[in-house]
Amino acid sequence: LLRSPQKLHKLVKGMVDGTDLPITVKIRVGCESDTINVLENVKAIREAGAAAITIHGRTAQQGYSKDANWELIQQAVAESREEGYGHIPIVGNGDILTHFEARRRMKETGVHSVMVGRGALIKPWIFKEFKDNATWSPTARERIEVYHTLARYMKEHFGDDEMGRKKAWTFLPWHFEFLSRYSPYPEDEFAAQSTKKPLIQSRMASFTEADDPLDVLLANRSADAHDVIASILWESDSDAGAFQKLNEFSNSVEFNKILLTGSSSEEDQVLANPLPGKAGQWSKRRGRKPGPKRSDEEIAQIRAARALKKKTIL
């Protein structure tokens, strides 16, 4: 669709005409670096009646191998205003990790707002920082409280049984591929640096053996460590219990073995490299393995428990 603004226009218009709900569209600046046509696609989308447009400042084939191009996003905003479409919000997306980067991008480009992707996976509290207009540098204990909340939500959603755990394990350990990349970036120390290169694209500071063992554990990139962290969070009944168990594990012989022999995460390669294949040739995407299935009785029990909880809350 990115290669054909006409087809994109027809699709969006059909959706707009077929519903009373607002239709929003998210695009990249093009498919390949030599076929960038973001201005044409933005024009096609806004003239089709879309309620808002989000632009990711990279090509589809680029992946995350280069910094997002916010100049193209700025051009799209300026052209929309010049042609009388300034009332249609344009949302900028790409390389946002801190509240001060978000505000700078909004000021420089004129976008109505910004969308956060990887930054929110690395530090879910980025929205709190933007709301408060201040950097929050949580301690290891405070980060564990956030992570335990995530595990608790998954347990409530998938079910607090073996089947629920199997389903949650598609996601919970994976989240630590990103959460382990957290590093504090106070505005007074990193604001100037972020103008030269996005912080999320910079080499992040890593913890060493001289740091607190718990910080070393939470920053570890090994899939083995992520599985243990997820297990402890899942099995803990309280934030304090999760903190205590993770602290004990960070000082254990088992963790020292992981430091020496643990499997390395491949997420860095996934995040940094473009998709395989030449321009116009796309490799088949890897499908997700089907999850375990519950019986009708188990599904009914879980739904009943959720309904009761919802009724209690309301």
mmCIF file of C-alpha atoms in Angstrom:
data_model
loop_
_atom_site.group_PDB
_atom_site.id
_atom_site.type_symbol
_atom_site.label_atom_id
_atom_site.label_comp_id
_atom_site.label_asym_id
_atom_site.label_seq_id
_atom_site.Cartn_x
_atom_site.Cartn_y
_atom_site.Cartn_z
ATOM 1 C CA LEU A 1 0.000 0.000 0.000
ATOM 2 C CA LEU A 2 2.865 2.414 0.699
ATOM 3 C CA ARG A 3 3.898 2.051 -2.924
ATOM 4 C CA SER A 4 0.442 3.032 -4.199
ATOM 5 C CA PRO A 5 -1.056 6.215 -2.718
ATOM 6 C CA GLN A 6 -4.105 5.687 -4.956
ATOM 7 C CA LYS A 7 -4.863 2.270 -3.491
ATOM 8 C CA LEU A 8 -4.200 3.587 0.007
ATOM 9 C CA HIS A 9 -6.630 6.452 -0.590
ATOM 10 C CA LYS A 10 -9.299 4.073 -1.862
ATOM 11 C CA LEU A 11 -8.909 1.739 1.122
ATOM 12 C CA VAL A 12 -9.023 4.510 3.741
ATOM 13 C CA LYS A 13 -11.966 6.235 2.057
ATOM 14 C CA GLY A 14 -13.898 2.973 1.986
ATOM 15 C CA MET A 15 -13.321 2.531 5.719
ATOM 16 C CA VAL A 16 -14.240 6.145 6.490
ATOM 17 C CA ASP A 17 -17.446 5.919 4.459
ATOM 18 C CA GLY A 18 -18.368 2.589 6.024
ATOM 19 C CA THR A 19 -18.319 3.580 9.691
ATOM 20 C CA ASP A 20 -19.075 6.439 12.061
ATOM 21 C CA LEU A 21 -15.941 5.641 14.034
ATOM 22 C CA PRO A 22 -12.837 7.820 13.504
ATOM 23 C CA ILE A 23 -10.294 6.107 11.251
ATOM 24 C CA THR A 24 -6.617 6.695 11.967
ATOM 25 C CA VAL A 25 -3.703 5.504 9.836
ATOM 26 C CA LYS A 26 -0.070 4.757 10.722
ATOM 27 C CA ILE A 27 2.538 4.675 7.962
ATOM 28 C CA ARG A 28 6.273 4.697 7.427
ATOM 29 C CA VAL A 29 7.966 7.210 5.135
ATOM 30 C CA GLY A 30 8.171 4.638 2.354
ATOM 31 C CA CYS A 31 9.097 1.052 1.560
ATOM 32 C CA GLU A 32 12.750 1.593 0.624
ATOM 33 C CA SER A 33 15.146 4.509 0.814
ATOM 34 C CA ASP A 34 14.867 5.112 -2.932
ATOM 35 C CA THR A 35 11.046 5.059 -2.941
ATOM 36 C CA ILE A 36 10.222 7.505 -0.149
ATOM 37 C CA ASN A 37 6.767 8.934 -0.839
ATOM 38 C CA VAL A 38 5.487 9.957 2.577
ATOM 39 C CA LEU A 39 4.120 13.308 1.355
ATOM 40 C CA GLU A 40 2.059 11.618 -1.351
ATOM 41 C CA ASN A 41 0.711 9.046 1.114
ATOM 42 C CA VAL A 42 -0.147 11.644 3.745
ATOM 43 C CA LYS A 43 -2.060 13.618 1.107
ATOM 44 C CA ALA A 44 -3.938 10.500 0.007
ATOM 45 C CA ILE A 45 -4.850 9.615 3.598
ATOM 46 C CA ARG A 46 -6.023 13.059 4.686
ATOM 47 C CA GLU A 47 -8.083 13.576 1.505
ATOM 48 C CA ALA A 48 -9.709 10.191 2.160
ATOM 49 C CA GLY A 49 -11.073 11.559 5.426
ATOM 50 C CA ALA A 50 -8.825 10.019 8.051
ATOM 51 C CA ALA A 51 -9.170 11.475 11.535
ATOM 52 C CA ALA A 52 -5.428 11.367 12.285
ATOM 53 C CA ILE A 53 -2.153 10.177 10.753
ATOM 54 C CA THR A 54 0.878 8.696 12.496
ATOM 55 C CA ILE A 55 4.211 8.746 10.672
ATOM 56 C CA HIS A 56 7.130 6.530 11.638
ATOM 57 C CA GLY A 57 10.230 8.262 10.299
ATOM 58 C CA ARG A 58 11.789 5.163 8.728
ATOM 59 C CA THR A 59 11.243 3.050 5.648
ATOM 60 C CA ALA A 60 9.634 -0.360 5.984
ATOM 61 C CA GLN A 61 12.800 -2.204 4.927
ATOM 62 C CA GLN A 62 15.032 -0.088 7.134
ATOM 63 C CA GLY A 63 13.968 -1.691 10.386
ATOM 64 C CA TYR A 64 15.772 0.194 13.168
ATOM 65 C CA SER A 65 19.164 0.316 11.472
ATOM 66 C CA LYS A 66 19.192 4.127 11.141
ATOM 67 C CA ASP A 67 17.813 7.044 13.087
ATOM 68 C CA ALA A 68 14.242 8.082 12.371
ATOM 69 C CA ASN A 69 13.966 10.920 9.843
ATOM 70 C CA TRP A 70 12.019 13.642 11.630
ATOM 71 C CA GLU A 71 12.700 16.152 8.856
ATOM 72 C CA LEU A 72 10.319 14.217 6.602
ATOM 73 C CA ILE A 73 7.731 14.239 9.362
ATOM 74 C CA GLN A 74 8.177 18.003 9.697
ATOM 75 C CA GLN A 75 7.689 18.419 5.936
ATOM 76 C CA ALA A 76 4.453 16.433 6.095
ATOM 77 C CA VAL A 77 3.144 18.648 8.904
ATOM 78 C CA ALA A 78 4.070 21.855 7.070
ATOM 79 C CA GLU A 79 2.502 20.727 3.788
ATOM 80 C CA SER A 80 -0.709 19.661 5.508
ATOM 81 C CA ARG A 81 -1.056 23.083 7.103
ATOM 82 C CA GLU A 82 -0.298 24.889 3.860
ATOM 83 C CA GLU A 83 -3.005 22.922 2.058
ATOM 84 C CA GLY A 84 -5.643 23.562 4.695
ATOM 85 C CA TYR A 85 -5.475 20.250 6.551
ATOM 86 C CA GLY A 86 -3.866 21.516 9.732
ATOM 87 C CA HIS A 87 -6.888 20.353 11.716
ATOM 88 C CA ILE A 88 -5.997 16.698 11.051
ATOM 89 C CA PRO A 89 -3.563 15.630 13.777
ATOM 90 C CA ILE A 90 -0.214 14.253 12.650
ATOM 91 C CA VAL A 91 1.570 12.096 15.217
ATOM 92 C CA GLY A 92 5.341 11.654 14.996
ATOM 93 C CA ASN A 93 6.980 8.330 15.791
ATOM 94 C CA GLY A 94 10.555 7.118 16.070
ATOM 95 C CA ASP A 95 13.378 6.988 18.641
ATOM 96 C CA ILE A 96 11.535 8.508 21.620
ATOM 97 C CA LEU A 97 12.999 7.340 24.941
ATOM 98 C CA THR A 98 12.689 10.382 27.219
ATOM 99 C CA HIS A 99 10.146 13.092 27.952
ATOM 100 C CA PHE A 100 12.565 15.815 26.863
ATOM 101 C CA GLU A 101 13.148 14.165 23.487
ATOM 102 C CA ALA A 102 9.381 13.926 23.018
ATOM 103 C CA ARG A 103 8.813 17.616 23.778
ATOM 104 C CA ARG A 104 11.718 18.690 21.580
ATOM 105 C CA ARG A 105 10.384 16.711 18.636
ATOM 106 C CA MET A 106 6.939 18.231 19.086
ATOM 107 C CA LYS A 107 8.371 21.738 19.227
ATOM 108 C CA GLU A 108 10.733 21.299 16.267
ATOM 109 C CA THR A 109 8.353 19.539 13.881
ATOM 110 C CA GLY A 110 4.949 20.895 14.873
ATOM 111 C CA VAL A 111 3.391 17.435 15.294
ATOM 112 C CA HIS A 112 0.309 17.318 17.495
ATOM 113 C CA SER A 113 1.788 14.529 19.605
ATOM 114 C CA VAL A 114 4.310 11.695 19.516
ATOM 115 C CA MET A 115 3.903 7.934 19.613
ATOM 116 C CA VAL A 116 6.272 5.836 21.707
ATOM 117 C CA GLY A 117 7.146 2.242 20.805
ATOM 118 C CA ARG A 118 10.410 0.679 21.955
ATOM 119 C CA GLY A 119 10.873 3.446 24.509
ATOM 120 C CA ALA A 120 7.746 2.336 26.350
ATOM 121 C CA LEU A 121 8.914 -1.281 26.331
ATOM 122 C CA ILE A 122 12.237 -0.249 27.879
ATOM 123 C CA LYS A 123 10.737 2.126 30.449
ATOM 124 C CA PRO A 124 6.934 1.905 30.762
ATOM 125 C CA TRP A 125 6.985 4.965 33.031
ATOM 126 C CA ILE A 126 7.898 7.255 30.115
ATOM 127 C CA PHE A 127 4.266 8.417 30.095
ATOM 128 C CA LYS A 128 4.517 9.407 33.753
ATOM 129 C CA GLU A 129 7.679 11.346 32.930
ATOM 130 C CA PHE A 130 5.951 13.201 30.109
ATOM 131 C CA LYS A 131 2.952 14.012 32.312
ATOM 132 C CA ASP A 132 5.178 15.254 35.130
ATOM 133 C CA ASN A 133 7.719 16.826 32.746
ATOM 134 C CA ALA A 134 10.441 15.281 34.855
ATOM 135 C CA THR A 135 12.761 12.282 34.685
ATOM 136 C CA TRP A 136 11.951 9.434 37.043
ATOM 137 C CA SER A 137 14.977 7.323 37.948
ATOM 138 C CA PRO A 138 13.460 4.388 39.846
ATOM 139 C CA THR A 139 15.525 2.259 42.163
ATOM 140 C CA ALA A 140 15.804 -1.477 41.600
ATOM 141 C CA ARG A 141 13.046 -2.018 44.158
ATOM 142 C CA GLU A 142 10.753 0.458 42.392
ATOM 143 C CA ARG A 143 11.413 -1.145 39.016
ATOM 144 C CA ILE A 144 10.595 -4.550 40.468
ATOM 145 C CA GLU A 145 7.271 -3.160 41.694
ATOM 146 C CA VAL A 146 6.484 -2.091 38.124
ATOM 147 C CA TYR A 147 7.556 -5.458 36.705
ATOM 148 C CA HIS A 148 5.547 -7.340 39.332
ATOM 149 C CA THR A 149 2.485 -5.315 38.378
ATOM 150 C CA LEU A 150 2.954 -6.465 34.775
ATOM 151 C CA ALA A 151 3.178 -10.100 35.905
ATOM 152 C CA ARG A 152 0.069 -9.675 38.041
ATOM 153 C CA TYR A 153 -1.885 -8.222 35.124
ATOM 154 C CA MET A 154 -0.844 -11.163 32.944
ATOM 155 C CA LYS A 155 -1.871 -13.611 35.645
ATOM 156 C CA GLU A 156 -5.275 -11.947 35.872
ATOM 157 C CA HIS A 157 -5.665 -11.974 32.082
ATOM 158 C CA PHE A 158 -4.394 -15.451 31.216
ATOM 159 C CA GLY A 159 -5.398 -17.231 34.423
ATOM 160 C CA ASP A 160 -3.551 -18.220 37.600
ATOM 161 C CA ASP A 161 -2.946 -21.823 36.587
ATOM 162 C CA GLU A 162 -0.458 -23.849 34.584
ATOM 163 C CA MET A 163 -2.282 -23.144 31.339
ATOM 164 C CA GLY A 164 -2.290 -19.413 32.081
ATOM 165 C CA ARG A 165 1.415 -19.523 32.802
ATOM 166 C CA LYS A 166 2.122 -21.242 29.482
ATOM 167 C CA LYS A 167 0.198 -18.564 27.626
ATOM 168 C CA ALA A 168 1.875 -15.730 29.569
ATOM 169 C CA TRP A 169 5.326 -17.141 28.837
ATOM 170 C CA THR A 170 4.953 -16.059 25.224
ATOM 171 C CA PHE A 171 5.225 -12.500 26.529
ATOM 172 C CA LEU A 172 6.564 -12.107 30.080
ATOM 173 C CA PRO A 173 10.204 -13.270 29.652
ATOM 174 C CA TRP A 174 10.285 -11.534 26.247
ATOM 175 C CA HIS A 175 9.503 -8.187 27.870
ATOM 176 C CA PHE A 176 12.844 -8.355 29.672
ATOM 177 C CA GLU A 177 14.597 -8.199 26.308
ATOM 178 C CA PHE A 178 13.596 -4.531 26.546
ATOM 179 C CA LEU A 179 13.265 -3.903 30.297
ATOM 180 C CA SER A 180 16.860 -5.060 30.774
ATOM 181 C CA ARG A 181 17.964 -2.157 28.559
ATOM 182 C CA TYR A 182 16.824 0.472 31.034
ATOM 183 C CA SER A 183 19.365 3.099 31.944
ATOM 184 C CA PRO A 184 18.671 6.447 33.649
ATOM 185 C CA TYR A 185 18.951 9.488 31.389
ATOM 186 C CA PRO A 186 18.537 12.670 33.481
ATOM 187 C CA GLU A 187 17.685 15.686 31.354
ATOM 188 C CA ASP A 188 20.476 17.872 32.735
ATOM 189 C CA GLU A 189 23.051 15.260 31.685
ATOM 190 C CA PHE A 190 21.659 13.939 28.398
ATOM 191 C CA ALA A 191 19.471 16.620 26.804
ATOM 192 C CA ALA A 192 22.330 18.050 24.728
ATOM 193 C CA GLN A 193 23.561 14.594 23.698
ATOM 194 C CA SER A 194 20.065 13.596 22.539
ATOM 195 C CA THR A 195 20.077 16.412 19.961
ATOM 196 C CA LYS A 196 23.060 14.802 18.217
ATOM 197 C CA LYS A 197 21.827 11.214 18.277
ATOM 198 C CA PRO A 198 18.666 9.669 19.748
ATOM 199 C CA LEU A 199 19.433 8.099 23.108
ATOM 200 C CA ILE A 200 17.626 4.890 22.204
ATOM 201 C CA GLN A 201 19.980 4.496 19.225
ATOM 202 C CA SER A 202 23.051 5.140 21.371
ATOM 203 C CA ARG A 203 25.019 2.445 23.132
ATOM 204 C CA MET A 204 23.463 2.254 26.564
ATOM 205 C CA ALA A 205 25.527 2.071 29.711
ATOM 206 C CA SER A 206 25.814 -1.454 31.084
ATOM 207 C CA PHE A 207 26.204 -2.566 34.662
ATOM 208 C CA THR A 208 29.420 -4.259 35.771
ATOM 209 C CA GLU A 209 30.253 -6.694 38.541
ATOM 210 C CA ALA A 210 31.178 -3.693 40.692
ATOM 211 C CA ASP A 211 27.523 -2.561 40.736
ATOM 212 C CA ASP A 212 24.799 -3.853 43.002
ATOM 213 C CA PRO A 213 24.072 -7.506 42.109
ATOM 214 C CA LEU A 214 20.361 -6.794 41.783
ATOM 215 C CA ASP A 215 21.009 -4.048 39.216
ATOM 216 C CA VAL A 216 23.293 -6.459 37.367
ATOM 217 C CA LEU A 217 20.515 -9.061 37.301
ATOM 218 C CA LEU A 218 17.858 -6.656 36.045
ATOM 219 C CA ALA A 219 20.211 -5.459 33.298
ATOM 220 C CA ASN A 220 21.299 -8.933 32.229
ATOM 221 C CA ARG A 221 20.588 -9.734 28.553
ATOM 222 C CA SER A 222 20.538 -13.511 28.931
ATOM 223 C CA ALA A 223 17.319 -15.332 28.093
ATOM 224 C CA ASP A 224 18.098 -17.690 30.989
ATOM 225 C CA ALA A 225 18.066 -14.775 33.431
ATOM 226 C CA HIS A 226 14.862 -13.418 31.916
ATOM 227 C CA ASP A 227 13.123 -16.747 32.439
ATOM 228 C CA VAL A 228 14.121 -16.859 36.111
ATOM 229 C CA ILE A 229 13.065 -13.227 36.676
ATOM 230 C CA ALA A 230 9.697 -13.921 35.069
ATOM 231 C CA SER A 231 9.221 -17.044 37.198
ATOM 232 C CA ILE A 232 9.964 -15.201 40.434
ATOM 233 C CA LEU A 233 7.613 -12.356 39.538
ATOM 234 C CA TRP A 234 4.858 -14.803 38.588
ATOM 235 C CA GLU A 235 5.160 -16.830 41.773
ATOM 236 C CA SER A 236 5.504 -13.902 44.209
ATOM 237 C CA ASP A 237 2.424 -12.797 46.128
ATOM 238 C CA SER A 238 3.683 -9.273 46.850
ATOM 239 C CA ASP A 239 6.111 -6.614 45.646
ATOM 240 C CA ALA A 240 8.182 -7.137 48.779
ATOM 241 C CA GLY A 241 8.310 -10.876 48.198
ATOM 242 C CA ALA A 242 9.395 -10.394 44.579
ATOM 243 C CA PHE A 243 12.121 -7.970 45.664
ATOM 244 C CA GLN A 244 13.426 -10.346 48.324
ATOM 245 C CA LYS A 245 13.519 -13.381 46.017
ATOM 246 C CA LEU A 246 15.163 -11.481 43.148
ATOM 247 C CA ASN A 247 17.706 -9.981 45.524
ATOM 248 C CA GLU A 248 18.549 -13.450 46.829
ATOM 249 C CA PHE A 249 18.861 -14.842 43.315
ATOM 250 C CA SER A 250 21.145 -11.987 42.238
ATOM 251 C CA ASN A 251 23.613 -13.090 44.924
ATOM 252 C CA SER A 252 23.295 -16.800 44.196
ATOM 253 C CA VAL A 253 25.620 -19.341 42.619
ATOM 254 C CA GLU A 254 22.945 -19.992 39.992
ATOM 255 C CA PHE A 255 23.085 -16.411 38.747
ATOM 256 C CA ASN A 256 26.875 -16.453 38.684
ATOM 257 C CA LYS A 257 26.624 -19.475 36.380
ATOM 258 C CA ILE A 258 24.285 -17.543 34.088
ATOM 259 C CA LEU A 259 26.771 -14.659 34.035
ATOM 260 C CA LEU A 260 29.409 -17.111 32.818
ATOM 261 C CA THR A 261 27.415 -19.389 30.531
ATOM 262 C CA GLY A 262 23.935 -17.918 30.033
ATOM 263 C CA SER A 263 22.521 -17.769 26.521
ATOM 264 C CA SER A 264 22.844 -14.333 24.950
ATOM 265 C CA SER A 265 19.816 -12.442 23.718
ATOM 266 C CA GLU A 266 19.500 -11.897 19.967
ATOM 267 C CA GLU A 267 17.190 -8.926 20.397
ATOM 268 C CA ASP A 268 19.971 -6.435 19.661
ATOM 269 C CA GLN A 269 20.277 -7.884 16.169
ATOM 270 C CA VAL A 270 16.524 -7.873 15.718
ATOM 271 C CA LEU A 271 16.259 -4.235 16.760
ATOM 272 C CA ALA A 272 19.232 -2.956 14.801
ATOM 273 C CA ASN A 273 19.170 -4.775 11.481
ATOM 274 C CA PRO A 274 16.860 -4.160 8.535
ATOM 275 C CA LEU A 275 14.552 -6.879 7.310
ATOM 276 C CA PRO A 276 16.269 -9.433 5.030
ATOM 277 C CA GLY A 277 15.830 -9.302 1.277
ATOM 278 C CA LYS A 278 16.437 -6.810 -1.492
ATOM 279 C CA ALA A 279 14.208 -3.884 -2.332
ATOM 280 C CA GLY A 280 10.780 -5.207 -3.180
ATOM 281 C CA GLN A 281 11.641 -8.706 -1.946
ATOM 282 C CA TRP A 282 10.369 -9.571 1.499
ATOM 283 C CA SER A 283 11.128 -12.708 3.430
ATOM 284 C CA LYS A 284 8.222 -14.612 4.927
ATOM 285 C CA ARG A 285 7.489 -13.441 8.441
ATOM 286 C CA ARG A 286 7.811 -15.969 11.211
ATOM 287 C CA GLY A 287 4.427 -16.942 12.597
ATOM 288 C CA ARG A 288 3.713 -17.263 16.293
ATOM 289 C CA LYS A 289 3.397 -20.779 17.656
ATOM 290 C CA PRO A 290 -0.173 -21.629 18.611
ATOM 291 C CA GLY A 291 -0.729 -21.367 22.347
ATOM 292 C CA PRO A 292 -2.076 -24.113 24.608
ATOM 293 C CA LYS A 293 -5.825 -24.623 24.467
ATOM 294 C CA ARG A 294 -8.259 -24.712 27.382
ATOM 295 C CA SER A 295 -11.400 -26.731 27.691
ATOM 296 C CA ASP A 296 -14.790 -25.021 27.494
ATOM 297 C CA GLU A 297 -15.207 -25.528 31.247
ATOM 298 C CA GLU A 298 -11.900 -23.822 32.038
ATOM 299 C CA ILE A 299 -12.763 -20.903 29.756
ATOM 300 C CA ALA A 300 -16.158 -20.512 31.424
ATOM 301 C CA GLN A 301 -14.551 -20.478 34.884
ATOM 302 C CA ILE A 302 -12.026 -17.805 33.909
ATOM 303 C CA ARG A 303 -14.696 -15.629 32.295
ATOM 304 C CA ALA A 304 -16.884 -15.944 35.369
ATOM 305 C CA ALA A 305 -13.997 -14.922 37.624
ATOM 306 C CA ARG A 306 -13.235 -11.883 35.434
ATOM 307 C CA ALA A 307 -16.895 -10.841 35.382
ATOM 308 C CA LEU A 308 -17.075 -11.084 39.170
ATOM 309 C CA LYS A 309 -13.917 -9.013 39.565
ATOM 310 C CA LYS A 310 -15.184 -6.388 37.136
ATOM 311 C CA LYS A 311 -18.492 -6.197 38.989
ATOM 312 C CA THR A 312 -16.635 -5.752 42.282
ATOM 313 C CA ILE A 313 -14.515 -2.934 40.847
ATOM 314 C CA LEU A 314 -17.476 -1.102 39.310
#
